[in-house]
Amino acid sequence: MIPELSNPSVCMRDPQRVQEILQSMVKAGSNTVQVISDFDMTLTRFAYNGKRCPTCHNILDNSNLISTDCKIELKELLNTYYPIEIDSSRSVEEKLPLMVEWWTKAHKLLVQQKIRKDLLAMVVQESDAMLREGYKLLFDHLYEHSIPLLIFSAGIGDILEEVIRQAGVFHPNVKVFSNYMDFDESGELRAFKGELIHIYNKREGALLNTGHFQELRTRPNVLLLGDSLGDLTMADGVQDMENILKIGFLNDKVEERKQSYLDSYDIVLLKDETLEVPNAIMLYLTGNN
Ligand code: TMP
Ligand code: MG
């Protein structure tokens, strides 16, 4: 067994099953593996020194590109809808239209701010965005071993790309599905492109991108990283899947949500701000353990 799976943050419903999946994947070889990961609160930290870290949306919300009035409105949206996002007493069916409402209202407010494309790099630079500890090993090792990494995010693609670019890990094996900004000729935000990706429609997003999964059809073994139950459908577009190992970060409302996470993720990481466990698994799969 991988020693890191005995870390105090690790919970598993069925450790034997995890072991079987890992063995089957290692036997198939790392050239049959692909990684699919959420971004906000999965690749990025949830908190640092007791303070919450920003999501892609929060990076913009907190910046000086947004007027004070708009900041207040965005904060109100966050205070209204985030508790719904993490409410374990409501079903996905109940939450889904409310999440669409959150994203739609937030994007409308952002578009009204006429955000300039050329200022995004500075906004990210000045933000408190933080990738989880161990991110460099994860990104660099996947690149060195030519393992594709799909970052599948309901955040904002332009911001997300800038975070990983500035961290020096936006390697050619990284592909991003997210909400991208649409700028006019003068470089001002006028809309968001394509179909909206929110927290509960990643399955639909995956099925719209058959071309990507077709290209990766020789990689039927999937390592999935997420922090929300909505992230579990990110691999629904994978063709002829053989094995999937789902790793879930449980960041908030741990006691209330633990059982539902254990029921759906193979490995649940409780308040773990590091990528130590995913990294140990990746090293195991590539024979570097
Ligand atoms: P994801 O991590 O599943 O890709 O989802 C993106 C996160 O963005 C989700 O946890 C909610 C958060 N969010 C904000 O922080 N502010 C917003 O305005 C919106 C629409 C989402
Ligand atoms: Mg997330």
PDB file of C-alpha atoms and ligand atoms in Angstrom:
ATOM      1  CA  MET A   1       0.000   0.000   0.000  1.00  0.00           C
ATOM      2  CA  ILE A   2       1.107   3.590  -0.604  1.00  0.00           C
ATOM      3  CA  PRO A   3       2.264   4.947   2.800  1.00  0.00           C
ATOM      4  CA  GLU A   4       0.515   8.307   2.297  1.00  0.00           C
ATOM      5  CA  LEU A   5      -2.845   6.505   2.266  1.00  0.00           C
ATOM      6  CA  SER A   6      -2.327   6.042   6.017  1.00  0.00           C
ATOM      7  CA  ASN A   7      -2.179   9.822   6.552  1.00  0.00           C
ATOM      8  CA  PRO A   8      -4.679  11.008   9.177  1.00  0.00           C
ATOM      9  CA  SER A   9      -6.488  13.103   6.549  1.00  0.00           C
ATOM     10  CA  VAL A  10      -7.295  10.053   4.391  1.00  0.00           C
ATOM     11  CA  CYS A  11     -10.659   8.264   4.611  1.00  0.00           C
ATOM     12  CA  MET A  12     -11.759   5.400   2.400  1.00  0.00           C
ATOM     13  CA  ARG A  13     -15.040   3.512   2.251  1.00  0.00           C
ATOM     14  CA  ASP A  14     -13.299   0.462   0.813  1.00  0.00           C
ATOM     15  CA  PRO A  15      -9.481   0.486   1.027  1.00  0.00           C
ATOM     16  CA  GLN A  16      -9.326  -2.952  -0.587  1.00  0.00           C
ATOM     17  CA  ARG A  17     -11.128  -1.621  -3.660  1.00  0.00           C
ATOM     18  CA  VAL A  18      -8.724   1.353  -3.859  1.00  0.00           C
ATOM     19  CA  GLN A  19      -5.860  -1.109  -3.759  1.00  0.00           C
ATOM     20  CA  GLU A  20      -7.393  -3.150  -6.590  1.00  0.00           C
ATOM     21  CA  ILE A  21      -7.957  -0.104  -8.792  1.00  0.00           C
ATOM     22  CA  LEU A  22      -4.376   1.067  -8.205  1.00  0.00           C
ATOM     23  CA  GLN A  23      -2.944  -2.348  -9.007  1.00  0.00           C
ATOM     24  CA  SER A  24      -4.987  -2.617 -12.146  1.00  0.00           C
ATOM     25  CA  MET A  25      -3.868   0.849 -13.274  1.00  0.00           C
ATOM     26  CA  VAL A  26      -0.204   0.251 -12.503  1.00  0.00           C
ATOM     27  CA  LYS A  27      -0.369  -2.995 -14.464  1.00  0.00           C
ATOM     28  CA  ALA A  28      -1.871  -1.204 -17.474  1.00  0.00           C
ATOM     29  CA  GLY A  29       0.977   1.337 -17.358  1.00  0.00           C
ATOM     30  CA  SER A  30       1.120   5.108 -17.033  1.00  0.00           C
ATOM     31  CA  ASN A  31       0.719   5.493 -20.805  1.00  0.00           C
ATOM     32  CA  THR A  32      -2.915   4.417 -20.328  1.00  0.00           C
ATOM     33  CA  VAL A  33      -3.613   7.040 -17.650  1.00  0.00           C
ATOM     34  CA  GLN A  34      -5.203  10.482 -17.877  1.00  0.00           C
ATOM     35  CA  VAL A  35      -5.866  12.925 -15.056  1.00  0.00           C
ATOM     36  CA  ILE A  36      -9.040  15.006 -14.835  1.00  0.00           C
ATOM     37  CA  SER A  37      -9.113  17.669 -12.151  1.00  0.00           C
ATOM     38  CA  ASP A  38     -11.346  20.422 -10.905  1.00  0.00           C
ATOM     39  CA  PHE A  39      -9.563  23.734 -10.252  1.00  0.00           C
ATOM     40  CA  ASP A  40     -11.074  25.881  -7.486  1.00  0.00           C
ATOM     41  CA  MET A  41     -10.535  24.377  -4.054  1.00  0.00           C
ATOM     42  CA  THR A  42      -9.067  21.229  -5.640  1.00  0.00           C
ATOM     43  CA  LEU A  43      -5.824  22.394  -7.276  1.00  0.00           C
ATOM     44  CA  THR A  44      -6.016  25.637  -5.299  1.00  0.00           C
ATOM     45  CA  ARG A  45      -6.037  25.900  -1.527  1.00  0.00           C
ATOM     46  CA  PHE A  46      -9.225  26.313   0.449  1.00  0.00           C
ATOM     47  CA  ALA A  47      -7.535  28.244   3.255  1.00  0.00           C
ATOM     48  CA  TYR A  48      -4.120  29.508   4.307  1.00  0.00           C
ATOM     49  CA  ASN A  49      -3.288  30.531   7.861  1.00  0.00           C
ATOM     50  CA  GLY A  50      -6.978  30.335   8.750  1.00  0.00           C
ATOM     51  CA  LYS A  51      -8.015  32.679   5.933  1.00  0.00           C
ATOM     52  CA  ARG A  52     -10.088  31.547   2.944  1.00  0.00           C
ATOM     53  CA  CYS A  53      -8.289  31.539  -0.399  1.00  0.00           C
ATOM     54  CA  PRO A  54     -10.002  32.967  -3.470  1.00  0.00           C
ATOM     55  CA  THR A  55     -11.750  31.076  -6.284  1.00  0.00           C
ATOM     56  CA  CYS A  56     -11.256  32.309  -9.882  1.00  0.00           C
ATOM     57  CA  HIS A  57     -14.376  34.415  -9.475  1.00  0.00           C
ATOM     58  CA  ASN A  58     -13.196  35.797  -6.118  1.00  0.00           C
ATOM     59  CA  ILE A  59      -9.859  36.848  -7.679  1.00  0.00           C
ATOM     60  CA  LEU A  60     -11.797  39.210  -9.933  1.00  0.00           C
ATOM     61  CA  ASP A  61     -14.396  40.143  -7.297  1.00  0.00           C
ATOM     62  CA  ASN A  62     -11.676  41.310  -4.903  1.00  0.00           C
ATOM     63  CA  SER A  63      -9.708  43.243  -7.526  1.00  0.00           C
ATOM     64  CA  ASN A  64      -9.683  46.930  -8.306  1.00  0.00           C
ATOM     65  CA  LEU A  65     -11.297  46.201 -11.688  1.00  0.00           C
ATOM     66  CA  ILE A  66     -14.644  45.983  -9.895  1.00  0.00           C
ATOM     67  CA  SER A  67     -16.509  48.985  -8.485  1.00  0.00           C
ATOM     68  CA  THR A  68     -17.371  49.119  -4.783  1.00  0.00           C
ATOM     69  CA  ASP A  69     -21.112  48.743  -5.474  1.00  0.00           C
ATOM     70  CA  CYS A  70     -20.532  45.741  -7.664  1.00  0.00           C
ATOM     71  CA  LYS A  71     -18.267  44.174  -5.020  1.00  0.00           C
ATOM     72  CA  ILE A  72     -21.093  44.441  -2.514  1.00  0.00           C
ATOM     73  CA  GLU A  73     -23.518  42.778  -4.927  1.00  0.00           C
ATOM     74  CA  LEU A  74     -21.079  39.956  -5.714  1.00  0.00           C
ATOM     75  CA  LYS A  75     -20.467  39.438  -1.990  1.00  0.00           C
ATOM     76  CA  GLU A  76     -24.223  39.199  -1.411  1.00  0.00           C
ATOM     77  CA  LEU A  77     -24.477  36.571  -4.121  1.00  0.00           C
ATOM     78  CA  LEU A  78     -21.647  34.605  -2.502  1.00  0.00           C
ATOM     79  CA  ASN A  79     -23.273  34.840   0.923  1.00  0.00           C
ATOM     80  CA  THR A  80     -26.586  33.677  -0.523  1.00  0.00           C
ATOM     81  CA  TYR A  81     -25.502  30.881  -2.808  1.00  0.00           C
ATOM     82  CA  TYR A  82     -22.330  29.392  -1.306  1.00  0.00           C
ATOM     83  CA  PRO A  83     -24.233  28.044   1.735  1.00  0.00           C
ATOM     84  CA  ILE A  84     -26.632  26.406  -0.746  1.00  0.00           C
ATOM     85  CA  GLU A  85     -23.720  24.908  -2.703  1.00  0.00           C
ATOM     86  CA  ILE A  86     -22.434  23.111   0.400  1.00  0.00           C
ATOM     87  CA  ASP A  87     -25.822  22.330   2.011  1.00  0.00           C
ATOM     88  CA  SER A  88     -25.978  18.567   2.419  1.00  0.00           C
ATOM     89  CA  SER A  89     -29.689  18.654   3.245  1.00  0.00           C
ATOM     90  CA  ARG A  90     -30.670  19.757  -0.276  1.00  0.00           C
ATOM     91  CA  SER A  91     -30.645  17.517  -3.330  1.00  0.00           C
ATOM     92  CA  VAL A  92     -28.742  18.274  -6.527  1.00  0.00           C
ATOM     93  CA  GLU A  93     -32.106  18.714  -8.294  1.00  0.00           C
ATOM     94  CA  GLU A  94     -33.023  21.405  -5.822  1.00  0.00           C
ATOM     95  CA  LYS A  95     -29.626  23.120  -5.974  1.00  0.00           C
ATOM     96  CA  LEU A  96     -29.122  23.026  -9.741  1.00  0.00           C
ATOM     97  CA  PRO A  97     -31.422  25.906 -10.772  1.00  0.00           C
ATOM     98  CA  LEU A  98     -30.068  27.991  -7.888  1.00  0.00           C
ATOM     99  CA  MET A  99     -26.499  27.415  -9.026  1.00  0.00           C
ATOM    100  CA  VAL A 100     -27.429  28.459 -12.574  1.00  0.00           C
ATOM    101  CA  GLU A 101     -28.930  31.583 -11.014  1.00  0.00           C
ATOM    102  CA  TRP A 102     -25.687  32.319  -9.103  1.00  0.00           C
ATOM    103  CA  TRP A 103     -23.440  31.938 -12.154  1.00  0.00           C
ATOM    104  CA  THR A 104     -25.803  33.880 -14.403  1.00  0.00           C
ATOM    105  CA  LYS A 105     -26.133  36.807 -11.998  1.00  0.00           C
ATOM    106  CA  ALA A 106     -22.391  36.895 -11.231  1.00  0.00           C
ATOM    107  CA  HIS A 107     -21.413  36.841 -14.910  1.00  0.00           C
ATOM    108  CA  LYS A 108     -23.920  39.573 -15.708  1.00  0.00           C
ATOM    109  CA  LEU A 109     -22.388  41.786 -13.013  1.00  0.00           C
ATOM    110  CA  LEU A 110     -18.850  41.079 -14.245  1.00  0.00           C
ATOM    111  CA  VAL A 111     -19.792  41.971 -17.818  1.00  0.00           C
ATOM    112  CA  GLN A 112     -21.202  45.314 -16.620  1.00  0.00           C
ATOM    113  CA  GLN A 113     -17.752  46.156 -15.227  1.00  0.00           C
ATOM    114  CA  LYS A 114     -16.133  46.330 -18.676  1.00  0.00           C
ATOM    115  CA  ILE A 115     -13.157  44.345 -17.432  1.00  0.00           C
ATOM    116  CA  ARG A 116     -10.041  44.803 -19.556  1.00  0.00           C
ATOM    117  CA  LYS A 117      -8.188  41.764 -20.845  1.00  0.00           C
ATOM    118  CA  ASP A 118      -4.775  43.409 -20.519  1.00  0.00           C
ATOM    119  CA  LEU A 119      -5.244  43.880 -16.760  1.00  0.00           C
ATOM    120  CA  LEU A 120      -6.018  40.253 -15.883  1.00  0.00           C
ATOM    121  CA  ALA A 121      -2.383  39.221 -15.438  1.00  0.00           C
ATOM    122  CA  MET A 122      -1.851  42.024 -12.926  1.00  0.00           C
ATOM    123  CA  VAL A 123      -5.032  41.142 -11.041  1.00  0.00           C
ATOM    124  CA  VAL A 124      -3.891  37.536 -10.662  1.00  0.00           C
ATOM    125  CA  GLN A 125      -0.397  38.690  -9.682  1.00  0.00           C
ATOM    126  CA  GLU A 126      -1.779  40.860  -6.909  1.00  0.00           C
ATOM    127  CA  SER A 127      -4.312  38.289  -5.670  1.00  0.00           C
ATOM    128  CA  ASP A 128      -4.075  35.779  -2.832  1.00  0.00           C
ATOM    129  CA  ALA A 129      -4.553  32.858  -5.237  1.00  0.00           C
ATOM    130  CA  MET A 130      -2.601  29.843  -4.045  1.00  0.00           C
ATOM    131  CA  LEU A 131      -2.155  26.441  -5.580  1.00  0.00           C
ATOM    132  CA  ARG A 132      -1.984  23.597  -3.083  1.00  0.00           C
ATOM    133  CA  GLU A 133       1.356  22.549  -1.664  1.00  0.00           C
ATOM    134  CA  GLY A 134       2.983  20.033  -4.015  1.00  0.00           C
ATOM    135  CA  TYR A 135       1.443  21.514  -7.174  1.00  0.00           C
ATOM    136  CA  LYS A 136       4.797  21.812  -8.929  1.00  0.00           C
ATOM    137  CA  LEU A 137       5.556  18.127  -8.527  1.00  0.00           C
ATOM    138  CA  LEU A 138       2.080  17.228  -9.808  1.00  0.00           C
ATOM    139  CA  PHE A 139       2.196  19.397 -12.927  1.00  0.00           C
ATOM    140  CA  ASP A 140       5.880  18.790 -13.745  1.00  0.00           C
ATOM    141  CA  HIS A 141       5.721  15.050 -13.218  1.00  0.00           C
ATOM    142  CA  LEU A 142       2.611  14.630 -15.361  1.00  0.00           C
ATOM    143  CA  TYR A 143       4.311  16.649 -18.089  1.00  0.00           C
ATOM    144  CA  GLU A 144       7.553  14.677 -17.860  1.00  0.00           C
ATOM    145  CA  HIS A 145       5.587  11.441 -18.177  1.00  0.00           C
ATOM    146  CA  SER A 146       3.372  12.790 -21.002  1.00  0.00           C
ATOM    147  CA  ILE A 147       0.229  12.176 -18.969  1.00  0.00           C
ATOM    148  CA  PRO A 148      -2.588  14.478 -20.094  1.00  0.00           C
ATOM    149  CA  LEU A 149      -4.122  16.708 -17.444  1.00  0.00           C
ATOM    150  CA  LEU A 150      -7.593  18.081 -18.087  1.00  0.00           C
ATOM    151  CA  ILE A 151      -8.547  20.936 -15.790  1.00  0.00           C
ATOM    152  CA  PHE A 152     -12.333  21.079 -15.791  1.00  0.00           C
ATOM    153  CA  SER A 153     -13.574  24.164 -14.019  1.00  0.00           C
ATOM    154  CA  ALA A 154     -16.772  26.073 -13.440  1.00  0.00           C
ATOM    155  CA  GLY A 155     -14.512  29.016 -12.626  1.00  0.00           C
ATOM    156  CA  ILE A 156     -13.129  31.430 -15.240  1.00  0.00           C
ATOM    157  CA  GLY A 157     -10.730  29.993 -17.833  1.00  0.00           C
ATOM    158  CA  ASP A 158      -8.806  33.229 -18.448  1.00  0.00           C
ATOM    159  CA  ILE A 159      -8.084  33.626 -14.723  1.00  0.00           C
ATOM    160  CA  LEU A 160      -7.290  29.961 -14.165  1.00  0.00           C
ATOM    161  CA  GLU A 161      -4.817  29.919 -17.060  1.00  0.00           C
ATOM    162  CA  GLU A 162      -3.117  33.003 -15.690  1.00  0.00           C
ATOM    163  CA  VAL A 163      -2.755  31.402 -12.242  1.00  0.00           C
ATOM    164  CA  ILE A 164      -1.032  28.319 -13.645  1.00  0.00           C
ATOM    165  CA  ARG A 165       1.004  30.357 -16.142  1.00  0.00           C
ATOM    166  CA  GLN A 166       2.349  32.603 -13.382  1.00  0.00           C
ATOM    167  CA  ALA A 167       3.117  29.516 -11.293  1.00  0.00           C
ATOM    168  CA  GLY A 168       5.187  28.241 -14.254  1.00  0.00           C
ATOM    169  CA  VAL A 169       3.207  25.028 -14.706  1.00  0.00           C
ATOM    170  CA  PHE A 170       1.012  25.652 -17.763  1.00  0.00           C
ATOM    171  CA  HIS A 171       2.709  22.855 -19.682  1.00  0.00           C
ATOM    172  CA  PRO A 172       1.605  21.593 -23.125  1.00  0.00           C
ATOM    173  CA  ASN A 173      -0.044  18.468 -21.621  1.00  0.00           C
ATOM    174  CA  VAL A 174      -2.595  20.688 -19.827  1.00  0.00           C
ATOM    175  CA  LYS A 175      -6.000  21.239 -21.412  1.00  0.00           C
ATOM    176  CA  VAL A 176      -8.680  23.435 -19.856  1.00  0.00           C
ATOM    177  CA  PHE A 177     -12.488  23.264 -20.077  1.00  0.00           C
ATOM    178  CA  SER A 178     -13.955  26.316 -18.382  1.00  0.00           C
ATOM    179  CA  ASN A 179     -15.924  29.536 -18.805  1.00  0.00           C
ATOM    180  CA  TYR A 180     -13.898  31.814 -21.052  1.00  0.00           C
ATOM    181  CA  MET A 181     -14.366  35.546 -21.356  1.00  0.00           C
ATOM    182  CA  ASP A 182     -15.299  37.110 -24.669  1.00  0.00           C
ATOM    183  CA  PHE A 183     -13.631  40.481 -25.234  1.00  0.00           C
ATOM    184  CA  ASP A 184     -14.562  43.069 -27.867  1.00  0.00           C
ATOM    185  CA  GLU A 185     -12.023  44.651 -30.286  1.00  0.00           C
ATOM    186  CA  SER A 186     -11.022  47.205 -27.691  1.00  0.00           C
ATOM    187  CA  GLY A 187     -10.247  44.457 -25.154  1.00  0.00           C
ATOM    188  CA  GLU A 188     -13.279  44.943 -22.896  1.00  0.00           C
ATOM    189  CA  LEU A 189     -15.319  42.046 -21.556  1.00  0.00           C
ATOM    190  CA  ARG A 190     -18.634  41.805 -23.387  1.00  0.00           C
ATOM    191  CA  ALA A 191     -19.851  38.270 -22.545  1.00  0.00           C
ATOM    192  CA  PHE A 192     -18.806  34.761 -21.641  1.00  0.00           C
ATOM    193  CA  LYS A 193     -18.216  32.311 -24.480  1.00  0.00           C
ATOM    194  CA  GLY A 194     -20.139  29.127 -25.196  1.00  0.00           C
ATOM    195  CA  GLU A 195     -22.248  27.049 -22.875  1.00  0.00           C
ATOM    196  CA  LEU A 196     -22.095  28.014 -19.217  1.00  0.00           C
ATOM    197  CA  ILE A 197     -20.279  25.522 -17.017  1.00  0.00           C
ATOM    198  CA  HIS A 198     -21.553  25.550 -13.455  1.00  0.00           C
ATOM    199  CA  ILE A 199     -20.958  23.224 -10.582  1.00  0.00           C
ATOM    200  CA  TYR A 200     -23.608  20.666 -11.561  1.00  0.00           C
ATOM    201  CA  ASN A 201     -23.387  20.389 -15.344  1.00  0.00           C
ATOM    202  CA  LYS A 202     -19.869  19.070 -15.827  1.00  0.00           C
ATOM    203  CA  ARG A 203     -21.360  15.903 -17.330  1.00  0.00           C
ATOM    204  CA  GLU A 204     -22.954  17.950 -20.130  1.00  0.00           C
ATOM    205  CA  GLY A 205     -19.706  19.904 -20.546  1.00  0.00           C
ATOM    206  CA  ALA A 206     -17.790  16.650 -20.885  1.00  0.00           C
ATOM    207  CA  LEU A 207     -20.207  15.278 -23.478  1.00  0.00           C
ATOM    208  CA  LEU A 208     -19.832  18.431 -25.589  1.00  0.00           C
ATOM    209  CA  ASN A 209     -16.104  17.753 -25.854  1.00  0.00           C
ATOM    210  CA  THR A 210     -16.089  14.327 -27.460  1.00  0.00           C
ATOM    211  CA  GLY A 211     -13.130  15.306 -29.657  1.00  0.00           C
ATOM    212  CA  HIS A 212     -10.844  15.645 -26.650  1.00  0.00           C
ATOM    213  CA  PHE A 213     -11.833  12.296 -25.195  1.00  0.00           C
ATOM    214  CA  GLN A 214     -11.609  10.671 -28.614  1.00  0.00           C
ATOM    215  CA  GLU A 215      -7.960  11.809 -28.817  1.00  0.00           C
ATOM    216  CA  LEU A 216      -7.334  10.236 -25.421  1.00  0.00           C
ATOM    217  CA  ARG A 217      -9.097   6.954 -26.137  1.00  0.00           C
ATOM    218  CA  THR A 218      -5.887   4.988 -25.550  1.00  0.00           C
ATOM    219  CA  ARG A 219      -5.985   6.181 -21.928  1.00  0.00           C
ATOM    220  CA  PRO A 220      -8.944   4.423 -20.316  1.00  0.00           C
ATOM    221  CA  ASN A 221      -7.567   4.746 -16.772  1.00  0.00           C
ATOM    222  CA  VAL A 222      -8.587   7.919 -15.019  1.00  0.00           C
ATOM    223  CA  LEU A 223      -7.431   9.714 -11.914  1.00  0.00           C
ATOM    224  CA  LEU A 224     -10.152  12.196 -10.970  1.00  0.00           C
ATOM    225  CA  LEU A 225      -9.619  15.025  -8.468  1.00  0.00           C
ATOM    226  CA  GLY A 226     -12.461  17.163  -7.172  1.00  0.00           C
ATOM    227  CA  ASP A 227     -13.894  18.929  -4.170  1.00  0.00           C
ATOM    228  CA  SER A 228     -17.599  18.977  -4.947  1.00  0.00           C
ATOM    229  CA  LEU A 229     -20.028  16.166  -5.656  1.00  0.00           C
ATOM    230  CA  GLY A 230     -20.616  17.896  -9.004  1.00  0.00           C
ATOM    231  CA  ASP A 231     -17.024  17.051  -9.949  1.00  0.00           C
ATOM    232  CA  LEU A 232     -17.809  13.335 -10.026  1.00  0.00           C
ATOM    233  CA  THR A 233     -19.268  13.623 -13.552  1.00  0.00           C
ATOM    234  CA  MET A 234     -16.164  15.264 -15.074  1.00  0.00           C
ATOM    235  CA  ALA A 235     -15.044  11.929 -16.540  1.00  0.00           C
ATOM    236  CA  ASP A 236     -18.406  11.092 -18.122  1.00  0.00           C
ATOM    237  CA  GLY A 237     -16.994  11.759 -21.584  1.00  0.00           C
ATOM    238  CA  VAL A 238     -14.125   9.278 -21.241  1.00  0.00           C
ATOM    239  CA  GLN A 239     -14.382   6.557 -23.860  1.00  0.00           C
ATOM    240  CA  ASP A 240     -14.230   2.860 -22.935  1.00  0.00           C
ATOM    241  CA  MET A 241     -13.220   3.647 -19.360  1.00  0.00           C
ATOM    242  CA  GLU A 242     -11.487   0.781 -17.611  1.00  0.00           C
ATOM    243  CA  ASN A 243     -10.660   2.123 -14.167  1.00  0.00           C
ATOM    244  CA  ILE A 244     -11.351   5.346 -12.362  1.00  0.00           C
ATOM    245  CA  LEU A 245      -9.929   6.402  -9.021  1.00  0.00           C
ATOM    246  CA  LYS A 246     -11.800   9.364  -7.555  1.00  0.00           C
ATOM    247  CA  ILE A 247     -10.070  11.537  -4.985  1.00  0.00           C
ATOM    248  CA  GLY A 248     -12.202  14.144  -3.222  1.00  0.00           C
ATOM    249  CA  PHE A 249     -11.077  17.052  -1.078  1.00  0.00           C
ATOM    250  CA  LEU A 250     -13.593  17.679   1.687  1.00  0.00           C
ATOM    251  CA  ASN A 251     -12.751  21.220   2.727  1.00  0.00           C
ATOM    252  CA  ASP A 252     -15.797  22.581   4.499  1.00  0.00           C
ATOM    253  CA  LYS A 253     -18.704  21.252   6.611  1.00  0.00           C
ATOM    254  CA  VAL A 254     -16.685  18.099   7.087  1.00  0.00           C
ATOM    255  CA  GLU A 255     -18.797  16.191   9.582  1.00  0.00           C
ATOM    256  CA  GLU A 256     -22.098  16.888   7.805  1.00  0.00           C
ATOM    257  CA  ARG A 257     -20.805  15.891   4.393  1.00  0.00           C
ATOM    258  CA  LYS A 258     -18.354  13.107   5.205  1.00  0.00           C
ATOM    259  CA  GLN A 259     -20.736  10.225   4.581  1.00  0.00           C
ATOM    260  CA  SER A 260     -21.907  11.474   1.195  1.00  0.00           C
ATOM    261  CA  TYR A 261     -18.290  12.022   0.123  1.00  0.00           C
ATOM    262  CA  LEU A 262     -17.288   8.556   1.314  1.00  0.00           C
ATOM    263  CA  ASP A 263     -20.203   7.101  -0.657  1.00  0.00           C
ATOM    264  CA  SER A 264     -19.076   8.686  -3.914  1.00  0.00           C
ATOM    265  CA  TYR A 265     -15.304   9.304  -3.780  1.00  0.00           C
ATOM    266  CA  ASP A 266     -12.877   6.367  -3.420  1.00  0.00           C
ATOM    267  CA  ILE A 267     -10.488   8.463  -1.332  1.00  0.00           C
ATOM    268  CA  VAL A 268     -11.667  11.411   0.733  1.00  0.00           C
ATOM    269  CA  LEU A 269      -9.119  13.929   2.036  1.00  0.00           C
ATOM    270  CA  LEU A 270     -10.346  15.728   5.126  1.00  0.00           C
ATOM    271  CA  LYS A 271      -9.145  19.331   5.459  1.00  0.00           C
ATOM    272  CA  ASP A 272      -5.950  18.430   3.633  1.00  0.00           C
ATOM    273  CA  GLU A 273      -4.428  21.519   1.998  1.00  0.00           C
ATOM    274  CA  THR A 274      -1.730  19.553   0.197  1.00  0.00           C
ATOM    275  CA  LEU A 275      -1.419  17.422  -2.930  1.00  0.00           C
ATOM    276  CA  GLU A 276       0.624  14.880  -1.016  1.00  0.00           C
ATOM    277  CA  VAL A 277      -1.813  12.008  -1.534  1.00  0.00           C
ATOM    278  CA  PRO A 278      -2.543  12.615  -5.253  1.00  0.00           C
ATOM    279  CA  ASN A 279       1.211  13.006  -5.789  1.00  0.00           C
ATOM    280  CA  ALA A 280       2.009   9.747  -4.000  1.00  0.00           C
ATOM    281  CA  ILE A 281      -0.560   7.974  -6.194  1.00  0.00           C
ATOM    282  CA  MET A 282       0.826   9.577  -9.345  1.00  0.00           C
ATOM    283  CA  LEU A 283       4.376   8.521  -8.395  1.00  0.00           C
ATOM    284  CA  TYR A 284       3.136   4.994  -7.714  1.00  0.00           C
ATOM    285  CA  LEU A 285       1.429   4.845 -11.119  1.00  0.00           C
ATOM    286  CA  THR A 286       4.569   6.017 -12.893  1.00  0.00           C
ATOM    287  CA  GLY A 287       6.836   3.623 -11.028  1.00  0.00           C
ATOM    288  CA  ASN A 288       8.645   6.290  -9.024  1.00  0.00           C
ATOM    289  CA  ASN A 289       7.380   5.357  -5.599  1.00  0.00           C
TER     290      ASN A 289
HETATM  291  P1  TMP B   1     -15.602  24.364  -9.469  1.00  0.00           P
HETATM  292  O1  TMP B   1     -14.529  24.396  -8.439  1.00  0.00           O
HETATM  293  O2  TMP B   1     -16.483  23.173  -9.363  1.00  0.00           O
HETATM  294  O3  TMP B   1     -15.053  24.516 -10.839  1.00  0.00           O
HETATM  295  O4  TMP B   1     -16.587  25.577  -9.177  1.00  0.00           O
HETATM  296  C1  TMP B   1     -16.194  26.889  -9.081  1.00  0.00           C
HETATM  297  C2  TMP B   1     -16.371  27.466  -7.736  1.00  0.00           C
HETATM  298  O5  TMP B   1     -16.552  28.873  -7.915  1.00  0.00           O
HETATM  299  C3  TMP B   1     -17.554  27.006  -6.898  1.00  0.00           C
HETATM  300  O6  TMP B   1     -17.087  26.418  -5.709  1.00  0.00           O
HETATM  301  C4  TMP B   1     -18.304  28.285  -6.570  1.00  0.00           C
HETATM  302  C5  TMP B   1     -17.329  29.380  -6.875  1.00  0.00           C
HETATM  303  N1  TMP B   1     -17.933  30.658  -7.303  1.00  0.00           N
HETATM  304  C6  TMP B   1     -17.501  31.824  -6.665  1.00  0.00           C
HETATM  305  O7  TMP B   1     -16.671  31.766  -5.770  1.00  0.00           O
HETATM  306  N2  TMP B   1     -18.037  33.021  -7.057  1.00  0.00           N
HETATM  307  C7  TMP B   1     -18.985  33.135  -8.047  1.00  0.00           C
HETATM  308  O8  TMP B   1     -19.431  34.224  -8.366  1.00  0.00           O
HETATM  309  C8  TMP B   1     -19.410  31.922  -8.695  1.00  0.00           C
HETATM  310  C9  TMP B   1     -20.412  31.991  -9.781  1.00  0.00           C
HETATM  311  C10 TMP B   1     -18.836  30.718  -8.300  1.00  0.00           C
HETATM  312 MG    MG B   2     -14.034  23.133  -6.876  1.00  0.00          MG
END
